[in-house]
Amino acid sequence: MYKLLLFAGTTEGRELAEYFSTCNVQVTVCVATEYGQTLILQRENLSVCAGRLTQQEMEEKIIEEGYDLVVDATHPYAQVVTENIRSACEKTGRPYFRCLRQEESAEGYANVFFAEDTSQAAQMLEEIEGNILLTTGSKELCQYQKVSGFTERFYPRVLPLANVVESCLALGIPAGHLIAMQGPFSEELNLAMIRQWNIRCLVTKESGKAGGFDEKLNAAKKAGILTLVIGRPKEQSEHDTVQGIREKFQQQYKIAPIEKQKNRRYFPMFVSLDGKSVQVIGGGTIATRRIKTLLRFGCRIRVIAPELCEDCRKLWENRMIDWEERAWQQGDCTGELVLAATDSPKVNEQIVQECRQKKITVNRCDKQQDCDFYFPAVVEHDGLVFGLCSGGADHKKVKDAAAALRKSFRDDAAME
């Protein structure tokens, strides 16, 4: 079995980590921060380690731990890290593979300007008036200190980590100007931030779809403000997309997903939900069906959604559930149990990531691999509770079995 060293820290890195965890390969994922470590679920053939490595430390790790293959899925703008990984592979004689997200074009957008690097961006901002929303992170923030009105005009958006916040405050950024949130962000949230702080220019890197590049451009366009795009560094080696890496590894090394047992079983553990706090993010049909099931077991349900479907609204009107009429935001996950049931895969993924960080049990309606538990079909009769589950593999079989049980026992509630 091959041993694979994966340098992650991006959405693509997490996707590859999840994919390789299903394959016939032993994987170690390296991320820069402990926060990044919480976003990747450790599994039997996958381990995660946090901490920035020098080139020499990379070389030592490759040799001492016996890795056969190395994949670089770090950020497109992390030039130094990428060069260190590539050089470490050259010196240790290991194959190097670069996974890089596709570039996005700003063609067709008005009021968009381009800078080759952070230094040039800072020079250009000297000529631009008004407040600036800086969405490029904290690492290069110091390079903008020479821009006139730095502490009054800049609103940096950075990761919600203590050391990051402290470094920004140390540079003189007022606490009221600091936006410490985990992205990517929706177009609506970007637009709200632009309006909240009267932003006149948004600064971004060409971060691709995974980094919310389009959402930033669209928000700036709707607000009628300037956008300054810092160009992506040129790559010195060949690179592939996530799909390209998958295909290359299957062809060259026969690394592919292991076929799971068709009849994998899950232990039916019955727990009390009486009085427990359950959050449901989303107010559509799937969310409502699961809410109705949960209400039978005495839990307190709080729904976060911009709107509710008709059936869900009736539950709220009858005071059976609480409802916060708004979109989900980072930091909202506080329940003992969380159900991610929005119609946005990106938002559902963010909810799961936050729950992983906070160690909250979570179920995601649109991706069974991200579920800590599966939602069973429930049948009740005369004090008996039946829960049916196929491990997410065959919903029709579960539905038919539940129907047969209800017919035999005359289910008290006749509800999934």
Short mmCIF file of C-alpha atoms in Angstrom, two decimals:
data_model
loop_
_atom_site.label_atom_id
_atom_site.label_comp_id
_atom_site.label_asym_id
_atom_site.label_seq_id
_atom_site.Cartn_x
_atom_site.Cartn_y
_atom_site.Cartn_z
CA MET A 1 0.00 0.00 0.00
CA TYR A 2 1.32 3.43 -0.99
CA LYS A 3 1.94 6.09 1.65
CA LEU A 4 0.76 9.53 0.55
CA LEU A 5 1.68 12.91 2.02
CA LEU A 6 -0.94 15.57 1.23
CA PHE A 7 -0.32 19.25 1.95
CA ALA A 8 -3.78 20.79 2.28
CA GLY A 9 -5.33 23.95 3.72
CA THR A 10 -7.76 24.64 0.86
CA THR A 11 -11.16 23.33 -0.19
CA GLU A 12 -9.41 21.22 -2.81
CA GLY A 13 -7.12 19.80 -0.11
CA ARG A 14 -10.10 18.77 2.00
CA GLU A 15 -11.81 17.21 -1.02
CA LEU A 16 -8.71 15.16 -1.82
CA ALA A 17 -8.31 14.13 1.84
CA GLU A 18 -11.88 12.87 1.90
CA TYR A 19 -11.42 11.08 -1.43
CA PHE A 20 -8.12 9.39 -0.50
CA SER A 21 -9.60 8.27 2.82
CA THR A 22 -11.86 5.97 0.77
CA CYS A 23 -8.94 4.56 -1.26
CA ASN A 24 -6.36 1.81 -0.92
CA VAL A 25 -3.67 4.22 0.34
CA GLN A 26 -2.31 5.43 3.69
CA VAL A 27 -2.66 9.21 3.89
CA THR A 28 -1.14 11.89 6.11
CA VAL A 29 -2.57 15.39 5.69
CA CYS A 30 -0.43 18.38 6.66
CA VAL A 31 -2.19 21.67 7.45
CA ALA A 32 -0.71 24.92 8.74
CA THR A 33 -3.00 25.53 11.73
CA GLU A 34 -4.87 23.61 14.42
CA TYR A 35 -8.05 25.20 13.08
CA GLY A 36 -7.40 23.62 9.68
CA GLN A 37 -6.87 20.31 11.46
CA THR A 38 -10.42 20.41 12.86
CA LEU A 39 -11.89 20.65 9.35
CA ILE A 40 -10.60 17.22 8.27
CA LEU A 41 -12.06 14.13 9.91
CA GLN A 42 -9.39 11.60 10.88
CA ARG A 43 -10.11 8.05 9.78
CA GLU A 44 -8.55 4.62 9.88
CA ASN A 45 -6.20 5.24 6.95
CA LEU A 46 -5.98 9.02 7.30
CA SER A 47 -4.18 11.13 9.91
CA VAL A 48 -3.89 14.90 10.18
CA CYS A 49 -0.99 16.94 11.59
CA ALA A 50 -0.85 20.71 12.11
CA GLY A 51 2.13 23.04 11.94
CA ARG A 52 4.17 24.92 9.35
CA LEU A 53 7.19 23.01 8.07
CA THR A 54 10.44 24.28 6.60
CA GLN A 55 11.84 22.65 3.47
CA GLN A 56 14.31 20.67 5.56
CA GLU A 57 11.55 19.47 7.89
CA MET A 58 9.55 18.39 4.86
CA GLU A 59 12.51 16.41 3.53
CA GLU A 60 13.04 14.73 6.91
CA LYS A 61 9.36 13.85 7.21
CA ILE A 62 9.26 12.33 3.73
CA ILE A 63 12.34 10.16 4.36
CA GLU A 64 11.78 9.21 7.99
CA GLU A 65 8.10 8.32 7.58
CA GLY A 66 8.57 6.66 4.21
CA TYR A 67 6.16 8.51 1.96
CA ASP A 68 5.99 7.34 -1.65
CA LEU A 69 3.97 10.19 -3.17
CA VAL A 70 3.46 13.87 -2.35
CA VAL A 71 0.49 16.07 -3.33
CA ASP A 72 0.58 19.84 -2.96
CA ALA A 73 -2.95 21.23 -2.58
CA THR A 74 -1.96 24.45 -0.82
CA HIS A 75 -3.33 27.87 -1.72
CA PRO A 76 -2.49 29.29 -5.18
CA TYR A 77 -0.85 32.29 -3.52
CA ALA A 78 1.29 30.28 -1.06
CA GLN A 79 4.34 30.51 -3.33
CA VAL A 80 6.99 29.88 -0.67
CA VAL A 81 5.23 26.78 0.65
CA THR A 82 4.74 25.38 -2.84
CA GLU A 83 8.41 25.96 -3.73
CA ASN A 84 9.50 24.25 -0.49
CA ILE A 85 7.33 21.21 -1.17
CA ARG A 86 8.52 20.93 -4.77
CA SER A 87 12.18 21.27 -3.76
CA ALA A 88 11.77 18.74 -0.94
CA CYS A 89 10.39 16.23 -3.46
CA GLU A 90 13.28 16.86 -5.85
CA LYS A 91 15.88 16.29 -3.12
CA THR A 92 14.19 13.15 -1.79
CA GLY A 93 13.40 11.74 -5.23
CA ARG A 94 9.64 11.58 -4.61
CA PRO A 95 7.00 12.25 -7.29
CA TYR A 96 5.44 15.70 -6.85
CA PHE A 97 1.84 16.47 -7.85
CA ARG A 98 0.34 19.95 -7.78
CA CYS A 99 -3.42 20.35 -7.34
CA LEU A 100 -4.54 23.82 -8.33
CA ARG A 101 -8.00 25.32 -8.56
CA GLN A 102 -9.00 26.70 -11.93
CA GLU A 103 -8.60 30.41 -12.55
CA GLU A 104 -11.69 32.60 -12.81
CA SER A 105 -12.06 35.55 -15.14
CA ALA A 106 -13.30 39.01 -14.17
CA GLU A 107 -14.16 39.71 -17.79
CA GLY A 108 -17.48 41.50 -18.15
CA TYR A 109 -17.29 43.25 -14.77
CA ALA A 110 -17.04 47.04 -14.65
CA ASN A 111 -14.78 48.96 -12.28
CA VAL A 112 -12.30 46.09 -11.88
CA PHE A 113 -8.58 46.86 -11.65
CA PHE A 114 -5.64 44.48 -11.47
CA ALA A 115 -2.37 44.43 -9.54
CA GLU A 116 0.53 42.04 -10.07
CA ASP A 117 1.19 41.62 -6.35
CA THR A 118 0.44 43.04 -2.89
CA SER A 119 3.08 45.75 -3.21
CA GLN A 120 1.53 47.13 -6.38
CA ALA A 121 -1.96 46.83 -4.85
CA ALA A 122 -0.87 49.00 -1.93
CA GLN A 123 0.46 51.63 -4.35
CA MET A 124 -2.83 51.64 -6.28
CA LEU A 125 -4.90 51.97 -3.10
CA GLU A 126 -3.01 55.18 -2.31
CA GLU A 127 -4.90 56.74 -5.23
CA ILE A 128 -8.32 55.36 -4.22
CA GLU A 129 -10.52 57.23 -1.76
CA GLY A 130 -12.89 55.79 0.84
CA ASN A 131 -13.07 52.67 2.98
CA ILE A 132 -11.45 49.42 1.83
CA LEU A 133 -12.67 45.85 2.42
CA LEU A 134 -9.52 43.71 2.39
CA THR A 135 -10.39 40.05 1.75
CA THR A 136 -6.83 38.76 1.22
CA GLY A 137 -6.14 37.53 4.75
CA SER A 138 -3.71 38.68 7.40
CA LYS A 139 -0.27 37.60 6.12
CA GLU A 140 0.30 40.61 3.84
CA LEU A 141 -1.62 43.12 5.96
CA CYS A 142 1.59 44.83 7.09
CA GLN A 143 2.35 45.78 3.48
CA TYR A 144 -0.66 48.11 3.47
CA GLN A 145 0.45 50.11 6.53
CA LYS A 146 2.00 52.81 4.33
CA VAL A 147 -1.32 53.49 2.59
CA SER A 148 -2.79 56.81 3.74
CA GLY A 149 -5.47 56.36 6.41
CA PHE A 150 -4.54 52.71 7.02
CA THR A 151 -6.08 52.49 10.50
CA GLU A 152 -9.17 54.53 9.56
CA ARG A 153 -9.98 53.13 6.11
CA PHE A 154 -9.07 49.43 6.14
CA TYR A 155 -11.51 46.67 7.14
CA PRO A 156 -9.56 43.37 6.94
CA ARG A 157 -11.47 40.09 6.79
CA VAL A 158 -9.37 37.35 8.41
CA LEU A 159 -9.62 33.91 10.00
CA PRO A 160 -11.20 33.79 13.49
CA LEU A 161 -8.00 32.67 15.21
CA ALA A 162 -6.58 34.31 18.34
CA ASN A 163 -3.07 34.75 16.93
CA VAL A 164 -4.43 36.22 13.68
CA VAL A 165 -6.64 38.72 15.51
CA GLU A 166 -3.76 39.70 17.81
CA SER A 167 -1.42 40.29 14.85
CA CYS A 168 -3.98 42.57 13.17
CA LEU A 169 -4.57 44.58 16.33
CA ALA A 170 -0.80 44.92 16.77
CA LEU A 171 -0.62 46.60 13.36
CA GLY A 172 -3.06 49.25 14.56
CA ILE A 173 -6.30 47.98 13.05
CA PRO A 174 -9.15 49.01 15.41
CA ALA A 175 -11.19 46.12 16.82
CA GLY A 176 -14.31 47.63 15.26
CA HIS A 177 -12.73 47.36 11.80
CA LEU A 178 -11.68 43.71 12.12
CA ILE A 179 -13.92 41.06 10.52
CA ALA A 180 -12.86 37.69 11.95
CA MET A 181 -14.92 35.07 10.09
CA GLN A 182 -14.38 31.82 8.24
CA GLY A 183 -15.25 31.91 4.52
CA PRO A 184 -16.14 31.47 1.77
CA PHE A 185 -18.93 34.06 1.88
CA SER A 186 -22.16 34.39 -0.06
CA GLU A 187 -22.84 37.30 -2.39
CA GLU A 188 -25.51 38.54 0.03
CA LEU A 189 -23.13 38.55 3.00
CA ASN A 190 -20.41 40.33 0.99
CA LEU A 191 -22.95 42.96 -0.05
CA ALA A 192 -24.12 43.42 3.53
CA MET A 193 -20.54 44.01 4.70
CA ILE A 194 -19.94 46.52 1.90
CA ARG A 195 -23.01 48.49 2.94
CA GLN A 196 -22.40 48.13 6.68
CA TRP A 197 -18.98 49.81 6.53
CA ASN A 198 -19.57 52.08 3.53
CA ILE A 199 -16.90 50.32 1.49
CA ARG A 200 -15.68 52.02 -1.69
CA CYS A 201 -13.14 49.39 -2.82
CA LEU A 202 -12.99 45.61 -2.33
CA VAL A 203 -9.54 44.00 -2.54
CA THR A 204 -9.38 40.30 -3.42
CA LYS A 205 -7.10 37.66 -4.80
CA GLU A 206 -8.19 35.59 -7.79
CA SER A 207 -9.29 32.85 -5.42
CA GLY A 208 -11.45 30.84 -7.82
CA LYS A 209 -14.91 29.40 -7.26
CA ALA A 210 -13.88 27.61 -4.07
CA GLY A 211 -12.67 30.91 -2.62
CA GLY A 212 -15.86 32.80 -3.43
CA PHE A 213 -14.35 34.97 -6.18
CA ASP A 214 -17.58 35.34 -8.16
CA GLU A 215 -19.54 36.17 -5.02
CA LYS A 216 -17.15 39.05 -4.26
CA LEU A 217 -17.26 40.41 -7.82
CA ASN A 218 -21.06 40.24 -7.98
CA ALA A 219 -21.46 41.96 -4.61
CA ALA A 220 -19.09 44.76 -5.61
CA LYS A 221 -20.91 45.17 -8.92
CA LYS A 222 -24.31 45.45 -7.20
CA ALA A 223 -22.90 47.98 -4.73
CA GLY A 224 -21.35 49.99 -7.56
CA ILE A 225 -17.87 50.05 -6.00
CA LEU A 226 -14.34 49.35 -7.25
CA THR A 227 -12.73 45.91 -7.15
CA LEU A 228 -8.95 45.50 -7.02
CA VAL A 229 -7.82 41.99 -7.99
CA ILE A 230 -4.32 40.78 -7.09
CA GLY A 231 -3.15 38.46 -9.86
CA ARG A 232 -2.32 34.83 -9.23
CA PRO A 233 1.40 33.89 -9.18
CA LYS A 234 2.61 31.86 -12.13
CA GLU A 235 3.12 28.18 -11.35
CA GLN A 236 6.57 26.73 -12.06
CA SER A 237 5.39 23.14 -12.53
CA GLU A 238 2.59 21.17 -14.12
CA HIS A 239 -0.66 21.08 -12.21
CA ASP A 240 -4.04 19.36 -12.17
CA THR A 241 -7.52 19.88 -10.81
CA VAL A 242 -8.94 17.62 -8.09
CA GLN A 243 -10.48 15.41 -10.76
CA GLY A 244 -7.21 15.36 -12.69
CA ILE A 245 -5.30 14.19 -9.60
CA ARG A 246 -7.84 11.43 -9.00
CA GLU A 247 -7.61 10.17 -12.56
CA LYS A 248 -3.80 10.36 -12.65
CA PHE A 249 -3.47 8.36 -9.42
CA GLN A 250 -5.88 5.72 -10.66
CA GLN A 251 -4.02 5.34 -13.96
CA GLN A 252 -0.42 5.48 -12.68
CA TYR A 253 -0.68 3.91 -9.22
CA LYS A 254 -4.02 2.07 -9.20
CA ILE A 255 -5.10 4.17 -6.23
CA ALA A 256 -8.88 4.10 -6.27
CA PRO A 257 -11.82 3.91 -3.84
CA ILE A 258 -12.27 0.59 -2.10
CA GLU A 259 -15.67 -0.88 -2.75
CA LYS A 260 -17.61 -0.77 0.48
CA GLN A 261 -19.54 -3.72 1.77
CA LYS A 262 -23.03 -3.51 0.36
CA ASN A 263 -24.61 -4.60 3.62
CA ARG A 264 -22.57 -2.52 6.06
CA ARG A 265 -24.44 -2.36 9.35
CA TYR A 266 -24.85 0.47 11.84
CA PHE A 267 -25.47 -0.05 15.53
CA PRO A 268 -29.04 1.04 16.44
CA MET A 269 -28.36 3.08 19.59
CA PHE A 270 -31.50 4.62 21.12
CA VAL A 271 -30.92 7.86 23.05
CA SER A 272 -33.17 10.28 24.92
CA LEU A 273 -33.77 13.64 23.23
CA ASP A 274 -36.14 14.84 25.94
CA GLY A 275 -35.42 18.51 26.65
CA LYS A 276 -32.36 18.62 24.40
CA SER A 277 -31.65 21.54 22.08
CA VAL A 278 -31.80 20.69 18.36
CA GLN A 279 -30.99 23.17 15.62
CA VAL A 280 -32.35 22.73 12.10
CA ILE A 281 -30.73 24.93 9.46
CA GLY A 282 -33.24 25.19 6.62
CA GLY A 283 -37.01 25.26 6.41
CA GLY A 284 -37.84 23.17 3.36
CA THR A 285 -39.56 19.83 2.83
CA ILE A 286 -36.71 17.61 4.06
CA ALA A 287 -36.15 19.77 7.13
CA THR A 288 -39.87 19.71 7.94
CA ARG A 289 -40.13 15.94 7.63
CA ARG A 290 -37.26 15.49 10.08
CA ILE A 291 -38.64 18.14 12.43
CA LYS A 292 -41.94 16.27 12.63
CA THR A 293 -40.10 13.09 13.56
CA LEU A 294 -38.00 14.82 16.22
CA LEU A 295 -41.02 16.53 17.79
CA ARG A 296 -42.28 13.11 18.82
CA PHE A 297 -39.32 12.70 21.15
CA GLY A 298 -39.51 15.79 23.36
CA CYS A 299 -36.62 17.90 22.09
CA ARG A 300 -36.62 21.70 21.72
CA ILE A 301 -36.23 22.68 18.07
CA ARG A 302 -34.91 25.99 16.76
CA VAL A 303 -35.00 26.57 13.01
CA ILE A 304 -32.73 29.06 11.25
CA ALA A 305 -33.98 29.86 7.73
CA PRO A 306 -34.90 32.93 5.64
CA GLU A 307 -38.29 31.35 4.97
CA LEU A 308 -40.34 28.26 5.84
CA CYS A 309 -42.33 25.95 3.62
CA GLU A 310 -46.07 25.82 4.33
CA ASP A 311 -45.98 22.76 6.60
CA CYS A 312 -43.02 24.08 8.59
CA ARG A 313 -44.67 27.47 9.01
CA LYS A 314 -47.74 25.78 10.51
CA LEU A 315 -45.50 24.14 13.12
CA TRP A 316 -44.09 27.56 13.99
CA GLU A 317 -47.52 29.21 14.08
CA ASN A 318 -48.68 26.48 16.48
CA ARG A 319 -45.62 27.27 18.66
CA MET A 320 -44.18 23.80 18.25
CA ILE A 321 -40.82 25.17 17.07
CA ASP A 322 -38.82 28.39 17.36
CA TRP A 323 -37.80 30.22 14.19
CA GLU A 324 -35.07 32.77 13.44
CA GLU A 325 -36.02 34.38 10.14
CA ARG A 326 -32.60 34.81 8.55
CA ALA A 327 -29.84 32.97 6.72
CA TRP A 328 -27.34 30.86 8.65
CA GLN A 329 -24.13 32.63 9.69
CA GLN A 330 -20.79 31.38 10.92
CA GLY A 331 -20.99 30.83 14.67
CA ASP A 332 -24.68 29.87 14.72
CA CYS A 333 -24.14 26.20 15.58
CA THR A 334 -24.79 25.94 19.32
CA GLY A 335 -27.29 23.07 19.69
CA GLU A 336 -26.64 19.63 21.11
CA LEU A 337 -27.69 18.25 17.73
CA VAL A 338 -27.58 20.07 14.37
CA LEU A 339 -29.30 19.24 11.08
CA ALA A 340 -27.83 20.89 7.98
CA ALA A 341 -30.80 20.96 5.59
CA THR A 342 -30.42 24.07 3.41
CA ASP A 343 -30.65 24.00 -0.39
CA SER A 344 -27.01 25.15 -0.68
CA PRO A 345 -24.30 22.43 -0.63
CA LYS A 346 -21.70 25.10 0.17
CA VAL A 347 -23.63 26.31 3.24
CA ASN A 348 -24.26 22.72 4.39
CA GLU A 349 -20.53 22.03 4.13
CA GLN A 350 -19.75 25.12 6.24
CA ILE A 351 -22.26 24.01 8.87
CA VAL A 352 -20.63 20.58 9.07
CA GLN A 353 -17.17 22.15 9.36
CA GLU A 354 -18.28 24.35 12.25
CA CYS A 355 -19.91 21.42 14.01
CA ARG A 356 -16.72 19.37 13.60
CA GLN A 357 -14.75 22.20 15.19
CA LYS A 358 -17.20 22.48 18.10
CA LYS A 359 -17.64 18.69 18.38
CA ILE A 360 -21.40 18.92 17.80
CA THR A 361 -23.18 15.89 16.36
CA VAL A 362 -24.42 16.83 12.88
CA ASN A 363 -26.49 15.38 10.05
CA ARG A 364 -26.22 16.72 6.50
CA CYS A 365 -29.22 16.15 4.26
CA ASP A 366 -27.38 16.15 0.92
CA LYS A 367 -24.16 14.22 1.61
CA GLN A 368 -24.19 11.02 3.63
CA GLN A 369 -20.37 10.98 4.02
CA ASP A 370 -20.63 14.13 6.17
CA CYS A 371 -23.21 12.67 8.56
CA ASP A 372 -22.35 11.71 12.14
CA PHE A 373 -25.61 9.76 12.19
CA TYR A 374 -28.31 8.72 9.74
CA PHE A 375 -31.94 9.68 10.09
CA PRO A 376 -33.97 6.48 10.39
CA ALA A 377 -37.52 5.81 9.34
CA VAL A 378 -39.44 5.67 12.62
CA VAL A 379 -42.41 3.41 13.38
CA GLU A 380 -44.19 3.41 16.76
CA HIS A 381 -46.79 1.09 18.25
CA ASP A 382 -47.93 0.36 21.79
CA GLY A 383 -44.77 1.66 23.46
CA LEU A 384 -42.44 0.11 20.88
CA VAL A 385 -40.18 2.26 18.69
CA PHE A 386 -38.71 0.85 15.48
CA GLY A 387 -35.89 2.66 13.68
CA LEU A 388 -34.95 1.51 10.19
CA CYS A 389 -31.73 2.43 8.39
CA SER A 390 -29.79 1.12 5.39
CA GLY A 391 -26.62 3.12 6.03
CA GLY A 392 -27.74 5.65 3.45
CA ALA A 393 -27.52 3.07 0.67
CA ASP A 394 -31.10 2.12 -0.21
CA HIS A 395 -33.85 4.57 0.76
CA LYS A 396 -36.54 2.65 -1.15
CA LYS A 397 -35.83 -0.50 0.83
CA VAL A 398 -36.18 1.46 4.08
CA LYS A 399 -39.39 3.10 2.89
CA ASP A 400 -40.93 -0.24 1.88
CA ALA A 401 -39.92 -1.91 5.15
CA ALA A 402 -41.37 0.97 7.18
CA ALA A 403 -44.62 0.78 5.22
CA ALA A 404 -44.86 -2.94 5.93
CA LEU A 405 -44.31 -2.37 9.64
CA ARG A 406 -46.90 0.37 9.78
CA LYS A 407 -49.41 -1.86 8.07
CA SER A 408 -48.73 -4.71 10.50
CA PHE A 409 -48.64 -2.64 13.69
CA ARG A 410 -50.83 0.31 12.73
CA ASP A 411 -48.19 2.89 13.53
CA ASP A 412 -49.43 5.30 16.20
CA ALA A 413 -48.19 8.36 14.32
CA ALA A 414 -47.94 7.02 10.74
CA MET A 415 -45.13 9.41 10.00
CA GLU A 416 -41.49 9.16 8.90
#
